Short mmCIF file of C-alpha atoms in Angstrom, two decimals:
data_model
loop_
_atom_site.label_atom_id
_atom_site.label_comp_id
_atom_site.label_asym_id
_atom_site.label_seq_id
_atom_site.Cartn_x
_atom_site.Cartn_y
_atom_site.Cartn_z
CA UNK Q 4 30.32 -2.48 -9.20
CA UNK Q 5 31.26 1.23 -8.58
CA UNK Q 6 28.76 3.85 -9.00
CA UNK Q 7 29.71 4.13 -12.90
CA UNK Q 8 29.09 0.44 -13.49
CA UNK Q 9 25.63 1.45 -11.78
CA UNK Q 10 24.86 3.82 -13.40
CA UNK Q 11 25.47 2.62 -16.52
CA UNK Q 12 23.28 -0.26 -15.41
CA UNK Q 13 20.34 2.14 -14.32
CA UNK Q 14 20.46 3.32 -17.81
CA UNK Q 15 20.29 -0.06 -19.62
CA UNK Q 16 17.64 -1.00 -17.65
CA UNK Q 17 15.83 2.44 -18.03
CA UNK Q 18 16.14 2.54 -21.78
CA UNK Q 19 14.30 -1.10 -21.87
CA UNK Q 20 11.78 0.53 -19.79
CA UNK Q 21 10.82 3.51 -22.50
CA UNK Q 22 12.19 1.40 -25.71
CA UNK Q 23 10.73 -1.84 -24.81
CA UNK Q 24 7.51 -0.74 -22.41
CA UNK Q 25 8.43 -3.08 -20.29
CA UNK Q 26 7.37 -2.65 -16.75
CA UNK Q 27 9.95 -1.60 -14.21
CA UNK Q 28 10.12 -3.99 -11.89
CA UNK Q 29 9.91 -6.74 -14.93
CA UNK Q 30 12.45 -4.94 -16.72
CA UNK Q 31 15.07 -4.85 -13.09
CA UNK Q 32 14.84 -8.43 -12.21
CA UNK Q 33 15.55 -9.54 -16.37
CA UNK Q 34 19.28 -7.68 -15.91
CA UNK Q 35 19.92 -9.30 -12.58
CA UNK Q 36 19.25 -12.01 -14.20
CA UNK Q 37 21.54 -11.31 -17.15
CA UNK Q 38 24.18 -10.08 -14.33
CA UNK Q 39 24.68 -12.76 -11.66
CA UNK Q 40 27.97 -10.60 -10.43
CA UNK Q 41 25.40 -8.09 -9.45
CA UNK Q 42 25.28 -8.55 -5.74
CA UNK Q 43 22.25 -7.46 -3.97
CA UNK Q 44 23.32 -3.87 -2.75
CA UNK Q 45 23.83 -3.40 -6.34
CA UNK Q 46 20.54 -4.08 -7.39
CA UNK Q 47 19.52 -1.92 -4.69
CA UNK Q 48 21.28 1.30 -5.61
CA UNK Q 49 20.65 0.11 -9.37
CA UNK Q 50 16.67 -0.01 -8.84
CA UNK Q 51 17.17 3.08 -6.44
CA UNK Q 52 18.70 5.04 -9.61
CA UNK Q 53 16.00 3.91 -12.00
CA UNK Q 54 13.38 4.56 -9.39
CA UNK Q 55 14.01 8.07 -8.31
CA UNK Q 56 14.75 9.19 -12.44
CA UNK Q 57 11.26 7.86 -13.48
CA UNK Q 58 9.75 9.97 -10.10
CA UNK Q 59 11.30 12.88 -11.30
CA UNK Q 60 11.29 12.14 -15.40
CA UNK Q 61 9.65 15.95 -16.22
CA UNK Q 62 11.74 18.32 -13.94
CA UNK Q 63 14.68 16.60 -14.69
CA UNK Q 64 14.69 16.92 -18.50
CA UNK Q 65 14.04 20.42 -18.87
CA UNK Q 66 16.55 20.44 -16.94
CA UNK Q 67 19.09 18.84 -19.63
CA UNK Q 68 17.12 19.46 -21.58
CA UNK Q 69 16.88 16.34 -22.68
CA UNK Q 70 14.60 13.09 -21.47
CA UNK Q 71 16.88 10.48 -22.96
CA UNK Q 72 17.68 7.69 -20.27
CA UNK Q 73 21.46 8.88 -19.51
CA UNK Q 74 20.07 12.25 -19.62
CA UNK Q 75 17.74 11.22 -16.76
CA UNK Q 76 20.18 8.84 -14.67
CA UNK Q 77 23.00 11.47 -14.92
CA UNK Q 78 20.91 13.87 -13.18
CA UNK Q 79 19.10 11.86 -10.14
CA UNK Q 80 22.90 11.00 -9.37
CA UNK Q 81 24.03 14.84 -9.59
CA UNK Q 82 20.93 16.53 -8.45
CA UNK Q 83 18.14 14.50 -6.65
CA UNK Q 84 21.34 12.31 -4.75
CA UNK Q 85 23.35 15.51 -4.26
CA UNK Q 86 26.24 14.20 -5.31
CA UNK Q 87 27.29 16.83 -6.93
CA UNK Q 88 29.19 16.95 -9.97
CA UNK Q 89 32.41 16.83 -9.70
CA UNK Q 90 31.70 13.30 -7.72
CA UNK Q 91 30.21 11.92 -11.02
CA UNK Q 92 33.04 13.35 -13.12
CA UNK Q 93 35.48 11.48 -10.86
CA UNK Q 94 33.04 8.07 -11.38
CA UNK Q 95 33.09 8.50 -14.99
CA UNK Q 96 36.13 8.19 -15.73
CA UNK Q 97 37.61 6.52 -12.94
CA UNK Q 98 34.80 2.51 -13.60
CA UNK Q 99 36.32 1.26 -16.76
CA UNK Q 100 32.16 -0.28 -16.55
CA UNK Q 101 31.08 3.56 -16.27
CA UNK Q 102 28.71 5.53 -19.20
CA UNK Q 103 30.57 7.94 -21.57
CA UNK Q 104 32.63 11.26 -20.14
CA UNK Q 105 30.01 14.35 -19.52
CA UNK Q 106 30.20 16.73 -22.75
CA UNK Q 107 30.55 19.80 -22.16
CA UNK Q 108 26.61 20.99 -22.38
CA UNK Q 109 25.90 18.03 -20.40
CA UNK Q 110 28.03 19.61 -17.62
CA UNK Q 111 26.92 22.71 -18.27
CA UNK Q 112 22.67 21.52 -16.84
CA UNK Q 113 23.99 19.90 -14.02
CA UNK Q 114 25.52 22.73 -13.33
CA UNK Q 115 22.46 25.01 -14.03
CA UNK Q 116 20.20 26.73 -11.02
CA UNK Q 117 17.15 24.53 -11.57
CA UNK Q 118 15.01 26.72 -14.44
CA UNK Q 119 13.04 30.01 -13.93
CA UNK Q 120 10.19 28.75 -16.57
CA UNK Q 121 9.69 25.36 -15.47
CA UNK Q 122 6.08 24.65 -16.17
CA UNK Q 123 4.43 23.72 -13.32
CA UNK Q 124 3.55 20.57 -14.20
CA UNK Q 125 7.35 20.00 -14.79
CA UNK Q 126 8.11 21.61 -11.50
CA UNK Q 127 5.42 19.15 -10.14
CA UNK Q 128 6.57 15.74 -12.04
CA UNK Q 129 3.16 15.42 -13.58
CA UNK Q 130 2.04 14.00 -16.58
CA UNK Q 131 1.28 17.11 -19.28
CA UNK Q 132 -1.91 16.00 -20.28
CA UNK Q 133 -2.70 15.35 -16.56
CA UNK Q 134 -1.97 18.47 -15.50
CA UNK Q 135 -5.96 20.37 -15.75
CA UNK Q 136 -7.43 17.89 -13.76
CA UNK Q 137 -4.50 17.78 -11.33
CA UNK Q 138 -4.36 21.05 -10.81
CA UNK Q 139 -8.31 21.23 -10.33
CA UNK Q 140 -7.80 19.54 -7.37
CA UNK Q 141 -5.46 21.23 -5.30
CA UNK Q 142 -5.22 24.37 -6.64
CA UNK Q 143 -2.24 26.29 -5.52
CA UNK Q 144 -1.29 23.61 -3.34
CA UNK Q 145 -0.69 21.44 -6.38
CA UNK Q 146 2.86 21.88 -6.92
CA UNK Q 147 3.29 21.05 -4.04
CA UNK Q 148 1.31 17.62 -3.94
CA UNK Q 149 3.14 16.75 -7.39
CA UNK Q 150 6.59 16.68 -5.61
CA UNK Q 151 5.49 14.66 -2.95
CA UNK Q 152 3.99 12.42 -4.56
CA UNK Q 153 7.31 12.35 -6.59
CA UNK Q 154 9.51 11.52 -3.12
CA UNK Q 155 10.10 8.07 -2.26
CA UNK Q 156 7.68 6.19 0.20
CA UNK Q 157 8.02 4.27 3.31
CA UNK Q 158 7.34 1.24 4.75
CA UNK Q 159 4.48 0.50 6.12
CA UNK Q 160 2.81 -2.17 8.48
CA UNK Q 161 -0.61 -2.87 10.15
CA UNK Q 162 -0.07 -4.37 13.70
CA UNK Q 163 -2.64 -7.57 13.80
CA UNK Q 164 -4.25 -6.77 16.64
CA UNK Q 165 -5.43 -10.71 16.27
CA UNK Q 166 -1.96 -12.15 17.30
CA UNK Q 167 -0.04 -9.12 19.13
CA UNK Q 168 0.25 -4.59 20.03
CA UNK Q 169 2.01 -1.89 18.68
CA UNK Q 170 3.73 -1.33 21.44
CA UNK Q 171 5.36 -4.88 21.96
CA UNK Q 172 6.06 -4.43 17.64
CA UNK Q 173 7.69 -1.50 17.79
CA UNK Q 174 10.74 -3.19 20.39
CA UNK Q 175 10.88 -6.26 18.43
CA UNK Q 176 11.42 -3.95 15.02
CA UNK Q 177 13.46 -0.83 17.30
CA UNK Q 178 16.69 -1.45 14.93
CA UNK Q 179 14.71 -0.87 11.47
CA UNK Q 180 14.36 1.95 12.61
CA UNK Q 181 10.61 1.24 13.03
CA UNK Q 182 8.01 3.76 15.09
CA UNK Q 183 4.56 4.73 15.18
CA UNK Q 184 2.95 7.13 12.20
CA UNK Q 185 1.00 9.65 12.98
CA UNK Q 186 -2.68 9.02 11.99
CA UNK Q 187 -3.13 5.15 12.26
CA UNK Q 188 -3.62 4.08 15.61
CA UNK Q 189 -2.12 0.73 14.34
CA UNK Q 190 0.08 1.91 12.04
CA UNK Q 191 3.86 1.54 12.23
CA UNK Q 192 6.49 2.85 9.85
CA UNK Q 193 9.74 2.92 8.95
CA UNK Q 194 10.99 6.63 7.00
CA UNK Q 195 12.42 5.80 3.02
CA UNK Q 196 16.10 6.66 3.20
CA UNK Q 197 17.49 8.84 0.21
CA UNK Q 198 20.42 8.29 -2.45
CA UNK Q 199 21.78 4.99 -2.22
CA UNK Q 200 19.89 3.95 1.14
CA UNK Q 201 19.15 0.21 1.72
CA UNK Q 202 15.96 -0.70 2.86
CA UNK Q 203 15.44 -2.92 5.43
CA UNK Q 204 13.52 -5.98 3.91
CA UNK Q 205 10.83 -6.72 6.50
CA UNK Q 206 9.30 -9.78 5.70
CA UNK Q 207 12.08 -11.61 7.00
CA UNK Q 208 11.32 -10.48 10.32
CA UNK Q 209 9.61 -13.15 13.04
CA UNK Q 210 7.36 -11.17 13.14
CA UNK Q 211 6.07 -11.48 9.43
CA UNK Q 212 6.56 -14.87 9.29
CA UNK Q 213 4.34 -15.22 12.55
CA UNK Q 214 1.07 -13.30 11.29
CA UNK Q 215 2.11 -10.42 14.05
CA UNK Q 216 1.76 -7.37 10.78
CA UNK Q 217 1.14 -7.02 8.12
CA UNK Q 218 2.91 -4.18 5.27
CA UNK Q 219 -0.18 -2.24 4.69
CA UNK Q 220 0.40 1.93 4.08
CA UNK Q 221 -1.07 4.01 6.56
CA UNK Q 222 -3.70 5.42 4.05
CA UNK Q 223 -5.46 2.01 3.30
CA UNK Q 224 -5.29 0.87 7.24
CA UNK Q 225 -7.00 4.20 7.75
CA UNK Q 226 -9.67 3.57 5.00
CA UNK Q 227 -10.15 0.44 6.89
CA UNK Q 228 -11.01 2.16 10.33
CA UNK Q 229 -13.38 4.60 8.71
CA UNK Q 230 -15.04 1.76 7.28
CA UNK Q 231 -16.30 0.54 10.61
CA UNK Q 232 -16.59 -3.78 10.50
CA UNK Q 233 -17.83 -4.24 14.37
CA UNK Q 234 -17.97 -8.20 15.04
CA UNK Q 235 -20.55 -10.23 14.47
CA UNK Q 236 -21.53 -8.50 11.26
CA UNK Q 237 -22.09 -9.93 7.95
CA UNK Q 238 -19.27 -7.60 6.08
CA UNK Q 239 -19.10 -7.77 2.32
CA UNK Q 240 -14.84 -6.73 1.14
CA UNK Q 241 -16.15 -6.54 -3.21
CA UNK Q 242 -12.77 -5.93 -4.90
CA UNK Q 243 -10.40 -8.03 -1.97
CA UNK Q 244 -7.56 -8.36 -4.57
CA UNK Q 245 -4.45 -9.81 -1.81
CA UNK Q 246 -6.28 -8.83 0.49
CA UNK Q 247 -4.88 -6.11 2.71
CA UNK Q 248 -7.82 -4.51 3.39
CA UNK Q 249 -9.70 -7.67 4.23
CA UNK Q 250 -7.14 -8.91 6.65
CA UNK Q 251 -7.43 -5.33 8.36
CA UNK Q 252 -11.02 -5.21 8.50
CA UNK Q 253 -11.28 -9.61 9.59
CA UNK Q 254 -9.01 -8.46 12.88
CA UNK Q 255 -11.43 -5.43 13.37
CA UNK Q 256 -14.02 -8.21 13.32
CA UNK Q 257 -11.77 -9.87 16.03
CA UNK Q 258 -12.29 -13.13 13.48
CA UNK Q 259 -16.76 -12.92 15.22
CA UNK Q 260 -19.39 -12.24 12.51
CA UNK Q 261 -19.18 -13.21 8.68
CA UNK Q 262 -16.79 -11.82 6.14
CA UNK Q 263 -16.89 -12.65 2.57
CA UNK Q 264 -13.94 -11.55 0.78
CA UNK Q 265 -14.27 -11.42 -3.13
CA UNK Q 266 -12.57 -10.53 -6.80
CA UNK Q 267 -13.96 -10.48 -10.27
CA UNK Q 268 -9.96 -11.50 -11.24
CA UNK Q 269 -9.08 -14.23 -9.33
CA UNK Q 270 -5.43 -14.09 -9.94
CA UNK Q 271 -5.26 -10.72 -7.96
CA UNK Q 272 -7.11 -13.07 -5.18
CA UNK Q 273 -5.04 -15.79 -5.80
CA UNK Q 274 -2.60 -14.81 -2.76
CA UNK Q 275 -5.35 -14.56 -0.11
CA UNK Q 276 -4.97 -17.97 1.94
CA UNK Q 277 -1.84 -17.42 2.40
CA UNK Q 278 -1.92 -14.03 4.00
CA UNK Q 279 -5.51 -15.46 6.19
CA UNK Q 280 -3.32 -18.52 7.37
CA UNK Q 281 -0.22 -16.52 8.40
CA UNK Q 282 -2.48 -13.61 10.06
CA UNK Q 283 -4.92 -16.01 12.21
CA UNK Q 284 -8.40 -15.23 10.59
CA UNK Q 285 -10.88 -17.60 10.64
CA UNK Q 286 -14.20 -15.76 9.77
CA UNK Q 287 -13.42 -15.27 6.24
CA UNK Q 288 -14.93 -17.12 3.09
CA UNK Q 289 -13.25 -16.24 0.12
CA UNK Q 290 -16.05 -16.11 -2.68
CA UNK Q 291 -14.28 -17.36 -6.34
CA UNK Q 292 -15.36 -16.16 -9.29
CA UNK Q 293 -14.65 -18.72 -11.60
CA UNK Q 294 -16.44 -21.32 -8.61
CA UNK Q 295 -19.29 -19.20 -7.03
CA UNK Q 296 -21.60 -16.22 -6.82
CA UNK Q 297 -22.62 -14.02 -4.88
CA UNK Q 298 -26.28 -14.29 -4.86
CA UNK Q 299 -26.89 -15.18 -1.57
CA UNK Q 300 -25.67 -12.11 -0.05
CA UNK Q 301 -28.06 -10.22 -1.64
CA UNK Q 302 -29.88 -7.18 0.53
CA UNK Q 303 -27.49 -8.73 3.74
CA UNK Q 304 -24.69 -6.94 4.34
CA UNK Q 305 -23.64 -4.90 7.21
CA UNK Q 306 -21.27 -3.71 5.38
CA UNK Q 307 -19.62 -4.03 1.61
CA UNK Q 308 -16.52 -2.39 1.35
CA UNK Q 309 -15.29 -1.48 -2.62
CA UNK Q 310 -11.76 -0.68 -2.68
CA UNK Q 311 -12.72 0.56 -6.71
CA UNK Q 312 -9.93 -0.33 -9.49
CA UNK Q 313 -8.61 3.00 -10.30
CA UNK Q 314 -5.42 4.74 -11.84
CA UNK Q 315 -3.32 4.27 -9.14
CA UNK Q 316 -2.64 8.15 -9.37
CA UNK Q 317 -2.58 8.18 -5.50
CA UNK Q 318 0.94 5.27 -5.32
CA UNK Q 319 3.00 6.97 -8.00
CA UNK Q 320 5.65 7.11 -5.20
CA UNK Q 321 5.92 2.96 -5.67
CA UNK Q 322 4.72 2.73 -8.98
CA UNK Q 323 6.42 5.65 -10.73
CA UNK Q 324 6.80 4.58 -13.86
CA UNK Q 325 2.93 3.72 -14.27
CA UNK Q 326 2.51 7.87 -13.79
CA UNK Q 327 4.04 8.45 -17.40
CA UNK Q 328 2.08 5.23 -18.67
CA UNK Q 329 -0.98 6.40 -18.08
CA UNK Q 330 -3.29 7.47 -21.38
CA UNK Q 331 -6.90 9.92 -20.86
CA UNK Q 332 -8.19 5.93 -23.17
CA UNK Q 333 -6.42 4.27 -19.56
CA UNK Q 334 -9.07 6.50 -17.19
CA UNK Q 335 -12.35 6.13 -18.97
CA UNK Q 336 -11.45 2.43 -19.11
CA UNK Q 337 -11.21 3.09 -15.34
CA UNK Q 338 -14.16 4.83 -15.18
CA UNK Q 339 -16.49 2.95 -16.58
CA UNK Q 340 -15.13 -0.05 -14.26
CA UNK Q 341 -15.53 2.06 -11.26
CA UNK Q 342 -19.80 2.39 -12.42
CA UNK Q 343 -19.84 -1.30 -12.94
CA UNK Q 344 -18.47 -2.09 -9.89
CA UNK Q 345 -20.62 0.07 -7.58
CA UNK Q 346 -23.77 -0.90 -9.40
CA UNK Q 347 -23.18 -4.43 -8.39
CA UNK Q 348 -22.01 -4.21 -4.65
CA UNK Q 349 -24.64 -1.64 -4.25
CA UNK Q 350 -27.03 -4.70 -4.65
CA UNK Q 351 -25.46 -6.60 -1.63
CA UNK Q 352 -26.26 -4.02 1.11
CA UNK Q 353 -29.23 -4.55 3.46
CA UNK Q 354 -31.05 -1.28 4.59
CA UNK Q 355 -29.05 0.43 7.05
CA UNK Q 356 -25.82 -0.98 5.36
CA UNK Q 357 -23.19 0.60 4.68
CA UNK Q 358 -21.19 1.08 1.45
CA UNK Q 359 -18.00 2.23 1.37
CA UNK Q 360 -16.23 3.78 -1.66
CA UNK Q 361 -12.12 3.77 -1.47
CA UNK Q 362 -10.00 4.45 -4.14
CA UNK Q 363 -5.68 4.68 -4.74
CA UNK Q 364 -7.00 7.83 -7.18
CA UNK Q 365 -6.74 11.92 -6.67
CA UNK Q 366 -8.35 12.78 -9.65
CA UNK Q 367 -11.86 13.90 -9.42
CA UNK Q 368 -13.67 11.54 -12.47
CA UNK Q 369 -12.62 8.24 -10.20
CA UNK Q 370 -13.93 9.76 -6.88
CA UNK Q 371 -16.27 12.53 -5.68
CA UNK Q 372 -18.49 12.48 -9.48
CA UNK Q 373 -18.89 8.86 -8.84
CA UNK Q 374 -20.43 9.26 -5.56
CA UNK Q 375 -22.40 12.42 -7.31
CA UNK Q 376 -23.12 10.33 -9.86
CA UNK Q 377 -23.80 6.97 -7.74
CA UNK Q 378 -26.26 9.03 -5.44
CA UNK Q 379 -28.23 10.83 -8.11
CA UNK Q 380 -29.02 7.46 -9.56
CA UNK Q 381 -30.05 5.66 -6.29
CA UNK Q 382 -31.58 7.72 -4.22
CA UNK Q 383 -32.42 4.85 -1.57
CA UNK Q 384 -28.85 5.77 -0.73
CA UNK Q 385 -28.12 8.85 1.24
CA UNK Q 386 -23.83 10.48 2.79
CA UNK Q 387 -22.01 9.99 5.32
CA UNK Q 388 -19.58 12.02 6.25
CA UNK Q 389 -16.79 10.20 6.05
CA UNK Q 390 -15.41 13.39 7.90
CA UNK Q 391 -17.12 13.14 10.90
CA UNK Q 392 -16.73 9.51 11.20
CA UNK Q 393 -12.80 10.55 11.33
CA UNK Q 394 -13.24 12.79 13.87
CA UNK Q 395 -14.88 10.34 16.27
CA UNK Q 396 -13.27 7.89 15.96
CA UNK Q 397 -9.44 9.27 15.60
CA UNK Q 398 -10.22 12.74 18.81
CA UNK Q 399 -7.07 14.31 18.37
CA UNK Q 400 -5.63 13.54 15.26
CA UNK Q 401 -5.83 16.57 12.40
CA UNK Q 402 -8.31 16.43 9.93
CA UNK Q 403 -7.31 15.97 6.37
CA UNK Q 404 -7.11 19.28 5.11
CA UNK Q 405 -9.08 17.78 1.67
CA UNK Q 406 -12.48 17.17 2.68
CA UNK Q 407 -15.55 18.34 0.43
CA UNK Q 408 -18.94 19.43 1.48
CA UNK Q 409 -19.91 16.16 1.88
CA UNK Q 410 -17.45 14.69 3.93
CA UNK Q 411 -15.25 12.65 2.12
CA UNK Q 412 -11.61 12.25 2.26
CA UNK Q 413 -9.04 12.77 -0.19
CA UNK Q 414 -5.25 11.53 2.03
CA UNK Q 415 -2.67 12.79 0.15
CA UNK Q 416 1.29 11.99 1.10
CA UNK Q 417 1.70 16.20 1.30
CA UNK Q 418 -0.86 16.30 3.47
CA UNK Q 419 -1.15 13.48 5.67
CA UNK Q 420 2.27 11.80 4.74
CA UNK Q 421 0.26 9.02 3.64
CA UNK Q 422 -0.43 7.24 -0.36
CA UNK Q 423 -3.00 9.38 -1.79
CA UNK Q 424 -6.32 8.04 -1.34
CA UNK Q 425 -10.15 8.81 -1.10
CA UNK Q 426 -12.52 7.31 1.03
CA UNK Q 427 -16.13 8.15 1.39
CA UNK Q 428 -19.21 6.62 3.08
CA UNK Q 429 -22.98 5.21 1.98
CA UNK Q 430 -25.73 4.32 3.63
CA UNK Q 431 -28.97 2.32 2.37
CA UNK Q 432 -31.92 4.09 3.95
CA UNK Q 433 -34.61 1.88 1.91
#
């Protein structure tokens, strides 16, 4: 396929996402199934166009004075990918599968400088209704933080120390451009490629298939690291999901002690079994919510880790369609979920044990406000400064820019070059 046909395909997929409210990955997969002549390279470019259009929807719509799929796709090609108006004009005229030629109004808007009257939420590519909450967190840096969340995310990997080490794996992955992450001592990163760039398929690498490394964003790696799981401890991963942090905790425990993986949604938990086998983990019990309970674990855990259900505002780089689907009602639902999870998980922490609360959200209602509520209602728990733990465990590494008075940490793409993540540590004192 030529770029004209790829643009037409991207417009078709964006229309499917907008008009029928289809998840973007589903819409892309269905388009590929219906157009089998498109090669893997074509599907990659089409996917990049669609995702970049969604990442920058507000700013591109303002530039084009039009939020249609066509306007977004054309603006992505010319402006976000920096192809230029002349290249687009040629693409539209030379490919019979391309979209219709530009109108005079479209050409004028594509050639115009960035409007100087953009609203802050448009410049930041953050939903308008969410801007007051977002700007309350980041203040004068809110636009920069929003822009960072609108960029492509790198591929981050965590070395599985049960089977390998970072130096060895960096040599193995040198051909893919892997480098050390800036903060996590276990992390490797392949930076995102712009425009037409295609990322390597790391799941096809020998090291992935043999369990030497796993895919995990650096922020998630850091959250598991700061949890401080030790060999021989009793640990509960209360919202284990597919098991990314479970595997990181197991490696920190060196396969010693006992780690329990639980999730209220057994479908989310399903992938964990294959991942455990590949990683060579032997100290995990998976507790299926349909056939087992956690009653025997009450007041027994040295560490309970909560990767709480949340709005996912910190991972907009990876799921840009979710940015525009988020509603006030959805936020309220997640906050209620968090209260429920928090109040259940506390029962398993022993005196002297720790409760780690993490989200991939950047909103205070899901983060610091939840900690304040919990501490006010549970005087037998006290706050432990995650910032102090960071300084002790990561000597010489820059401390996060966003830390509140209790030492709770917020990581962001702009400030730490990670996904957006919140980390708080509590201790049961009585």
